mmCIF file of C-alpha atoms and ligand atoms in Angstrom:
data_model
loop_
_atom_site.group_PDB
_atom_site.id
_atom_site.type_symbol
_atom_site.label_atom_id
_atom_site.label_comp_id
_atom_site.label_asym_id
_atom_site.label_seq_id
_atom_site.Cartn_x
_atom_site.Cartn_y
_atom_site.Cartn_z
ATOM 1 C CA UNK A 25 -4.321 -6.197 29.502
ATOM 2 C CA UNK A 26 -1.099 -7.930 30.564
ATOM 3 C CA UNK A 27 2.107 -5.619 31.832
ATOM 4 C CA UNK A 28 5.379 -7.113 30.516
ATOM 5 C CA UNK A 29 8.670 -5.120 31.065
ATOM 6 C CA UNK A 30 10.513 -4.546 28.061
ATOM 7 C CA UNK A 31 14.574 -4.844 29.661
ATOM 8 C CA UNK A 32 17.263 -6.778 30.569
ATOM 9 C CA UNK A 33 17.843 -5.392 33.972
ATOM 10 C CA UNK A 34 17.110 -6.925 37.227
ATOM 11 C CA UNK A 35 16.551 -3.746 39.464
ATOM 12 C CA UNK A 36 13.857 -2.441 36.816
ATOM 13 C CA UNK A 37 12.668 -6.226 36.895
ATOM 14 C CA UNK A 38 12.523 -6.052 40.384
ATOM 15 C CA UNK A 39 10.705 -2.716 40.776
ATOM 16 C CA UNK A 40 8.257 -3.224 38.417
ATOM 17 C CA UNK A 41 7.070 -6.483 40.070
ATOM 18 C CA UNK A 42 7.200 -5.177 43.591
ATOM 19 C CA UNK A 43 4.636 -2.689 42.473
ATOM 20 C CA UNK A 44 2.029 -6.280 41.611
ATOM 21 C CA UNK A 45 1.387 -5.386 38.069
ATOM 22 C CA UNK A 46 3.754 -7.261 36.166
ATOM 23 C CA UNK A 47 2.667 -10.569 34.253
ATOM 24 C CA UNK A 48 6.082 -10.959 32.349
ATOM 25 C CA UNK A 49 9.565 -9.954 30.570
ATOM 26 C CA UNK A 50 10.535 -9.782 27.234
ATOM 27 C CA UNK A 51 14.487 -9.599 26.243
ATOM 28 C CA UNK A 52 15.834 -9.216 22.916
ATOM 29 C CA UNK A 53 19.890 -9.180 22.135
ATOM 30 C CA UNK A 54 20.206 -5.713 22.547
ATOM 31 C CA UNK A 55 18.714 -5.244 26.061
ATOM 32 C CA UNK A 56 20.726 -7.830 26.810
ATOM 33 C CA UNK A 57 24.093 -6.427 25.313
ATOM 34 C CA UNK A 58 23.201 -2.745 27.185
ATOM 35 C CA UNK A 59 23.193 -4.495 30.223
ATOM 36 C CA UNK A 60 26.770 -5.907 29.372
ATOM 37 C CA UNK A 61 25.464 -9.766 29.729
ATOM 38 C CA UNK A 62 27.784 -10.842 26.785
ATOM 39 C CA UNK A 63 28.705 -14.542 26.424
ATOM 40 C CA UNK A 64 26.573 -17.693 25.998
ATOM 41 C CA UNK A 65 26.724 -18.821 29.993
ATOM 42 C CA UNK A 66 25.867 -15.579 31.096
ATOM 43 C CA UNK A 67 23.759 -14.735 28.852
ATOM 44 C CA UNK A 68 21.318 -17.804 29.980
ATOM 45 C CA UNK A 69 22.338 -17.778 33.794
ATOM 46 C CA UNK A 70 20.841 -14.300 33.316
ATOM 47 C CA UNK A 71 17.378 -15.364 31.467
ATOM 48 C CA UNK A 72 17.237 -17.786 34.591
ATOM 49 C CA UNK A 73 17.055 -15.077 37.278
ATOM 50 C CA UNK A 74 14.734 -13.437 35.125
ATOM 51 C CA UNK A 75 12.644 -16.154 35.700
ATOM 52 C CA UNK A 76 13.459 -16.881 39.130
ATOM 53 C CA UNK A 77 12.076 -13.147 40.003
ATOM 54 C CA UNK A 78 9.253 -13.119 38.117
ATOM 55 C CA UNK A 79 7.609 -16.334 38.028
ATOM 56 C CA UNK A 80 6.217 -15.406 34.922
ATOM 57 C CA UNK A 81 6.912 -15.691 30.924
ATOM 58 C CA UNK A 82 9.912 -14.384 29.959
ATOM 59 C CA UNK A 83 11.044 -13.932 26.495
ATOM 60 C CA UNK A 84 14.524 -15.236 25.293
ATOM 61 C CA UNK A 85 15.562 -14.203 21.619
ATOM 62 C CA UNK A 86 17.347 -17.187 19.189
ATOM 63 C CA UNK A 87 19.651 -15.615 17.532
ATOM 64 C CA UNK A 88 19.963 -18.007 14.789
ATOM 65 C CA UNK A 89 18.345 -17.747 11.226
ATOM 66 C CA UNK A 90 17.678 -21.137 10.192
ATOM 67 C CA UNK A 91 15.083 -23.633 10.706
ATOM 68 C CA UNK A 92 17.890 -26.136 12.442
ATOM 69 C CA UNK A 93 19.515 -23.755 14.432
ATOM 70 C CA UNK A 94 16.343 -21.750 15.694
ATOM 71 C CA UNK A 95 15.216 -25.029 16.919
ATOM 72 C CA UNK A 96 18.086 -25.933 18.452
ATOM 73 C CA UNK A 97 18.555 -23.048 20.298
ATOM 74 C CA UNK A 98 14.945 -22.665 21.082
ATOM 75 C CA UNK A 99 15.051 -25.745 22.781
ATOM 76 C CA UNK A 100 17.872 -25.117 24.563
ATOM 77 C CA UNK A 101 15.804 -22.202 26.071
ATOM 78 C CA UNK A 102 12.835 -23.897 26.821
ATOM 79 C CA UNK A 103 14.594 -26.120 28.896
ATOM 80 C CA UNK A 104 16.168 -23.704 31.143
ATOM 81 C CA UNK A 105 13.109 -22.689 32.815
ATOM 82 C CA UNK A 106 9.273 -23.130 32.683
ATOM 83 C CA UNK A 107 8.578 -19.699 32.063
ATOM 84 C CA UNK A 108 10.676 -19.235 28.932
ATOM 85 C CA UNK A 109 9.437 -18.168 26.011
ATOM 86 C CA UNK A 110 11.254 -18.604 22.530
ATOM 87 C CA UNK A 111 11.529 -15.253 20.885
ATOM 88 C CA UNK A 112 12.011 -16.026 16.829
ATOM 89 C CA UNK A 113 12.113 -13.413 14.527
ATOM 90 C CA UNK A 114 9.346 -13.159 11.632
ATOM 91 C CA UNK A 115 11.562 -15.050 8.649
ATOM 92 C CA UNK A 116 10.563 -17.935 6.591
ATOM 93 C CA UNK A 117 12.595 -19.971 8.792
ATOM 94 C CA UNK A 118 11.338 -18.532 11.791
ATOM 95 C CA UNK A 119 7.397 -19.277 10.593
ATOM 96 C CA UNK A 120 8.406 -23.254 10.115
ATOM 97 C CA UNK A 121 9.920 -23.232 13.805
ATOM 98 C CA UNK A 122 7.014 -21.221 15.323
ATOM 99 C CA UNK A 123 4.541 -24.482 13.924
ATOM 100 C CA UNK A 124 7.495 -26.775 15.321
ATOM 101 C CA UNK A 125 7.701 -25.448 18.794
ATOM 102 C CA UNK A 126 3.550 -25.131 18.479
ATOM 103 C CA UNK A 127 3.447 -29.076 17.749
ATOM 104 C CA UNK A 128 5.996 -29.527 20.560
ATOM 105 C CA UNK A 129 4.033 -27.389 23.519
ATOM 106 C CA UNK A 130 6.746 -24.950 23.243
ATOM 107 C CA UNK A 131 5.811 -21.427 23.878
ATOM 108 C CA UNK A 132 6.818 -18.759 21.709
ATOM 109 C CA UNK A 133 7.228 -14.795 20.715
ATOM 110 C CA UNK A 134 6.813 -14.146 16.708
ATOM 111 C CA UNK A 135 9.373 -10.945 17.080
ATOM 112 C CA UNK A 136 9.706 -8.139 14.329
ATOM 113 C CA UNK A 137 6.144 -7.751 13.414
ATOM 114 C CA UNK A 138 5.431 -4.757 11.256
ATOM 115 C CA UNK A 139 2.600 -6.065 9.045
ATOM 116 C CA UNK A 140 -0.874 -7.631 9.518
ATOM 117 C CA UNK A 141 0.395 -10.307 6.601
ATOM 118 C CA UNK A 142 2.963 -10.991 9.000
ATOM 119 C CA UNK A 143 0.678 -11.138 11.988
ATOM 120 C CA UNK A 144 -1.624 -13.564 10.289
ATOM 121 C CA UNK A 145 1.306 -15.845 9.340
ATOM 122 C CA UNK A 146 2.634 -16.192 12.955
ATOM 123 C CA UNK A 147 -1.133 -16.783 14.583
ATOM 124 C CA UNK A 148 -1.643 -19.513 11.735
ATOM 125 C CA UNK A 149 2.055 -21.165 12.511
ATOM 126 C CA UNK A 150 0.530 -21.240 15.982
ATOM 127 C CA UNK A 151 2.530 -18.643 17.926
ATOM 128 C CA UNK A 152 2.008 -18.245 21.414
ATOM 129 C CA UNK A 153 2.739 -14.463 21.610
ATOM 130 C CA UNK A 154 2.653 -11.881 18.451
ATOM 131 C CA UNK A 155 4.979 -8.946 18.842
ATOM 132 C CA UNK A 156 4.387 -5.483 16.978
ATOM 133 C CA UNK A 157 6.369 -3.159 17.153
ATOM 134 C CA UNK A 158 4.612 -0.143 16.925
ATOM 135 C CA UNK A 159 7.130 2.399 18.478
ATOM 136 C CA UNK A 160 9.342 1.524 15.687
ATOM 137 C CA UNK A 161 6.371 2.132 13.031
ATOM 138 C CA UNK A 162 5.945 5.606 14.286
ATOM 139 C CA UNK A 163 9.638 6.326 14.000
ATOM 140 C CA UNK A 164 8.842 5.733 10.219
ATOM 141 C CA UNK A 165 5.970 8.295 10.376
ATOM 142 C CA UNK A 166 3.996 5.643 10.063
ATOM 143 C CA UNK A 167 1.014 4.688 12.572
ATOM 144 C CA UNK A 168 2.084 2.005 15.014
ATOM 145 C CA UNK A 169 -1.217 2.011 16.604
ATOM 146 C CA UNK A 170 -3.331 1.089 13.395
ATOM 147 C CA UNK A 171 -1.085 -1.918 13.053
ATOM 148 C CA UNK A 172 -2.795 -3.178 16.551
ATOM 149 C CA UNK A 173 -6.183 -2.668 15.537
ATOM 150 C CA UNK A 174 -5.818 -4.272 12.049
ATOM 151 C CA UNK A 175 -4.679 -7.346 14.110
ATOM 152 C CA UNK A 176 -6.697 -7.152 16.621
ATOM 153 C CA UNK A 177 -9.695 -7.543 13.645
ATOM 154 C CA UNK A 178 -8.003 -10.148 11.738
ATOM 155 C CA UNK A 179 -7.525 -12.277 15.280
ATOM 156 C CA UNK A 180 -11.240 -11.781 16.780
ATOM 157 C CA UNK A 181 -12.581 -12.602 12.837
ATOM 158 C CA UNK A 182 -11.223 -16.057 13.299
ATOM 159 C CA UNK A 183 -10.951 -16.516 16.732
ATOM 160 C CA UNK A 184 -6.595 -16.896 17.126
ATOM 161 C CA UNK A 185 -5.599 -17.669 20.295
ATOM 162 C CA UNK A 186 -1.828 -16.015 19.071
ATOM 163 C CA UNK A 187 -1.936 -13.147 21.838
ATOM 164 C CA UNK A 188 -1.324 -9.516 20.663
ATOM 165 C CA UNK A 189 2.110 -8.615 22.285
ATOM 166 C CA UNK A 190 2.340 -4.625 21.557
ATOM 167 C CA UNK A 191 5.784 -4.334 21.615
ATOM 168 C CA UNK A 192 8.602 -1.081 20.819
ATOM 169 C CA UNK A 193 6.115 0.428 23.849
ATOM 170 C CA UNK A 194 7.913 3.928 24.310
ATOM 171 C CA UNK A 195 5.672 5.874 26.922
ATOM 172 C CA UNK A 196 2.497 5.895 28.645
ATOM 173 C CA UNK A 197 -0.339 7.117 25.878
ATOM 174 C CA UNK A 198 1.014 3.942 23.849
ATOM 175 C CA UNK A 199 0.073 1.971 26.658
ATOM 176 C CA UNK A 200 -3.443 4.148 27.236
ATOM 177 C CA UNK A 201 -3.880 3.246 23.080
ATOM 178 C CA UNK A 202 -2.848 -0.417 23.089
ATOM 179 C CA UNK A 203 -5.763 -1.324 25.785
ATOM 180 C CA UNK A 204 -8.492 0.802 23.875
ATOM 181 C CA UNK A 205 -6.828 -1.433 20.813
ATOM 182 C CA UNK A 206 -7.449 -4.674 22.670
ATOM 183 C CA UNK A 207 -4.086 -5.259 22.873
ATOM 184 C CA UNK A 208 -3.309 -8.505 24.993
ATOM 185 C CA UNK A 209 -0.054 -7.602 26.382
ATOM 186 C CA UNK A 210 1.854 -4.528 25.921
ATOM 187 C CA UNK A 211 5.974 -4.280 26.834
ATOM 188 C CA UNK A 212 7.423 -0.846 27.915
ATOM 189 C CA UNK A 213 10.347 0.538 29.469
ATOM 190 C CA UNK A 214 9.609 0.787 33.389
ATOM 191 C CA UNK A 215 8.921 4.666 32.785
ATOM 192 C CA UNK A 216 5.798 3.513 30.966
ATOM 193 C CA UNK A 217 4.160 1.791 33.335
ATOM 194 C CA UNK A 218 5.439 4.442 36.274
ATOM 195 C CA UNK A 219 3.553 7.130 33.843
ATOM 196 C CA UNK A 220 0.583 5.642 34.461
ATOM 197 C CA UNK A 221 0.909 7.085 38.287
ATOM 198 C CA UNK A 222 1.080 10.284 37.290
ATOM 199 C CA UNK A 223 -1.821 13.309 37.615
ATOM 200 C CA UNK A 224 -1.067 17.021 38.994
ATOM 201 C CA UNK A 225 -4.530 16.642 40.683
ATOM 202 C CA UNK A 226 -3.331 13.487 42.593
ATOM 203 C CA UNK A 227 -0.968 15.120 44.153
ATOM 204 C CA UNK A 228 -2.651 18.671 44.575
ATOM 205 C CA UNK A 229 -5.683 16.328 46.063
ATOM 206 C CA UNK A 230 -3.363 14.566 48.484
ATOM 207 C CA UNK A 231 -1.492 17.347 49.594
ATOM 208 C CA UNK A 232 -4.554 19.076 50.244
ATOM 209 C CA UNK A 233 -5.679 16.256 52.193
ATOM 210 C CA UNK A 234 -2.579 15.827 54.722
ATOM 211 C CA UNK A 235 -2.808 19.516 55.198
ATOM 212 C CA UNK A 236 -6.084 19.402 56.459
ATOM 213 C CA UNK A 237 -5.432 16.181 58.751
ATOM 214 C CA UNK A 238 -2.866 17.859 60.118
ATOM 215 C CA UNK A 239 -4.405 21.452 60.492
ATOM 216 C CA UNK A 240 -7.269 19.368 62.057
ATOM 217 C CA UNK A 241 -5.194 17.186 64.448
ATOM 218 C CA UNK A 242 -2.661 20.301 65.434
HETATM 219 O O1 G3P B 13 10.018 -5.401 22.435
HETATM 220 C C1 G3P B 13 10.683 -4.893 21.318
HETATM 221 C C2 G3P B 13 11.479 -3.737 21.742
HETATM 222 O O2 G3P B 13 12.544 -4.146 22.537
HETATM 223 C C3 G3P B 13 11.904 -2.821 20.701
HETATM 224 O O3 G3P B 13 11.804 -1.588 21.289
HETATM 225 O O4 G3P B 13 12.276 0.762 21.606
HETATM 226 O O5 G3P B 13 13.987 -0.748 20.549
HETATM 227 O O6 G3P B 13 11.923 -0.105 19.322
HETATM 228 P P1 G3P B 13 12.541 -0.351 20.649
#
């Protein structure tokens, strides 16, 4: 399963690929506002060093709602970088532009996925990447995690290439869940992935042995 970060800031960016397991980003306008990158230049200068760090997809949100102006946008952002990758939300507008970009070798993130209807409609526009959001579902008391293995089945009964992107990641077991899923990719806050470290008896066990090296080499 691919590790994408789920933020807007560089030093998570940064930490989470010094540690070797990160295969990409994905933005949206509100991890971008919480950093404070506000304002069209800096708002792509930023998606750029994104990039530049990573060397790896990184998705860049349209903010526009109509066919024309998704397009334009979204090729405004696939032609900052190689490794962008057009976020457009899951709208009737948004399914026409997912086939255009498709038909164009554009890459692209069918955002705001809470359905397997919906799911099916981005793999069959050709989307690249297919985000649900499954932290959001369980805010809902819903299950977020029976949305990923509805899609999963639908995907594998027709063969999609449209990669499951399990997105709204909140903490560690929703990582744990998304690969017994079959997720493709999941995106998490940095804390996610860090969780995965974690085990009392990893530490107790190393402890233990440096004490004894060092009771043994006194
Ligand atoms: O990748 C989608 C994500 O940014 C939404 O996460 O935590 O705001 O539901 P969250």
């Amino acid at each position: 399963m691919k590790f994408f970060i789920d933020t807007a800031n560089l030093d998570q960016i940064a930490e989470a690929h010094d540690l070797g397991v990160l295969d990409g980003v994905t933005t949206n306008p509100s991890l971008m506002a919480k950093e404070g990158i506000t304002g069209e230049k800096n708002i792509l200068e930023h998606y750029v060093k994104i990039c530049e760090l990573v060397k790896a997809p990184v998705s860049a949100e349209v903010i526009s709602t109509d066919f024309g102006g998704i397009v334009k946008e979204g090729e405004r952002l696939a032609e900052l970088h190689e490794h962008i990758v057009v976020k457009v939300p899951m709208i009737k507008e948004g399914v026409k532009a997912l086939k255009y970009f498709h038909d164009k070798g554009i890459s692209t993130n069918c955002t705001l996925v809470f359905s397997p209807g919906q799911a099916l409609l981005a793999a069959k526009a050709g989307a690249t990447y297919v985000s649900p959001f499954i932290g959001r579902i369980d805010d809902i008391s819903s299950d977020g995690m029976d949305l990923i293995h509805k899609i999963r089945h639908i995907y594998d009964n027709y063969g999609y290439e449209t990669q499951i992107l399990a997105a709204s990641v909140r903490h560690t077991m929703h990582i744990m869940d998304c690969a017994m899923a079959g997720a493709d990719v999941m995106t998490g806050p940095l804390s996610s992935i860090t969780g995965l470290l974690k085990h009392p008896l990893t530490d107790i066990g190393l402890e233990k042995f440096l004490d004894d090296y060092k009771k043994g080499n006194a």
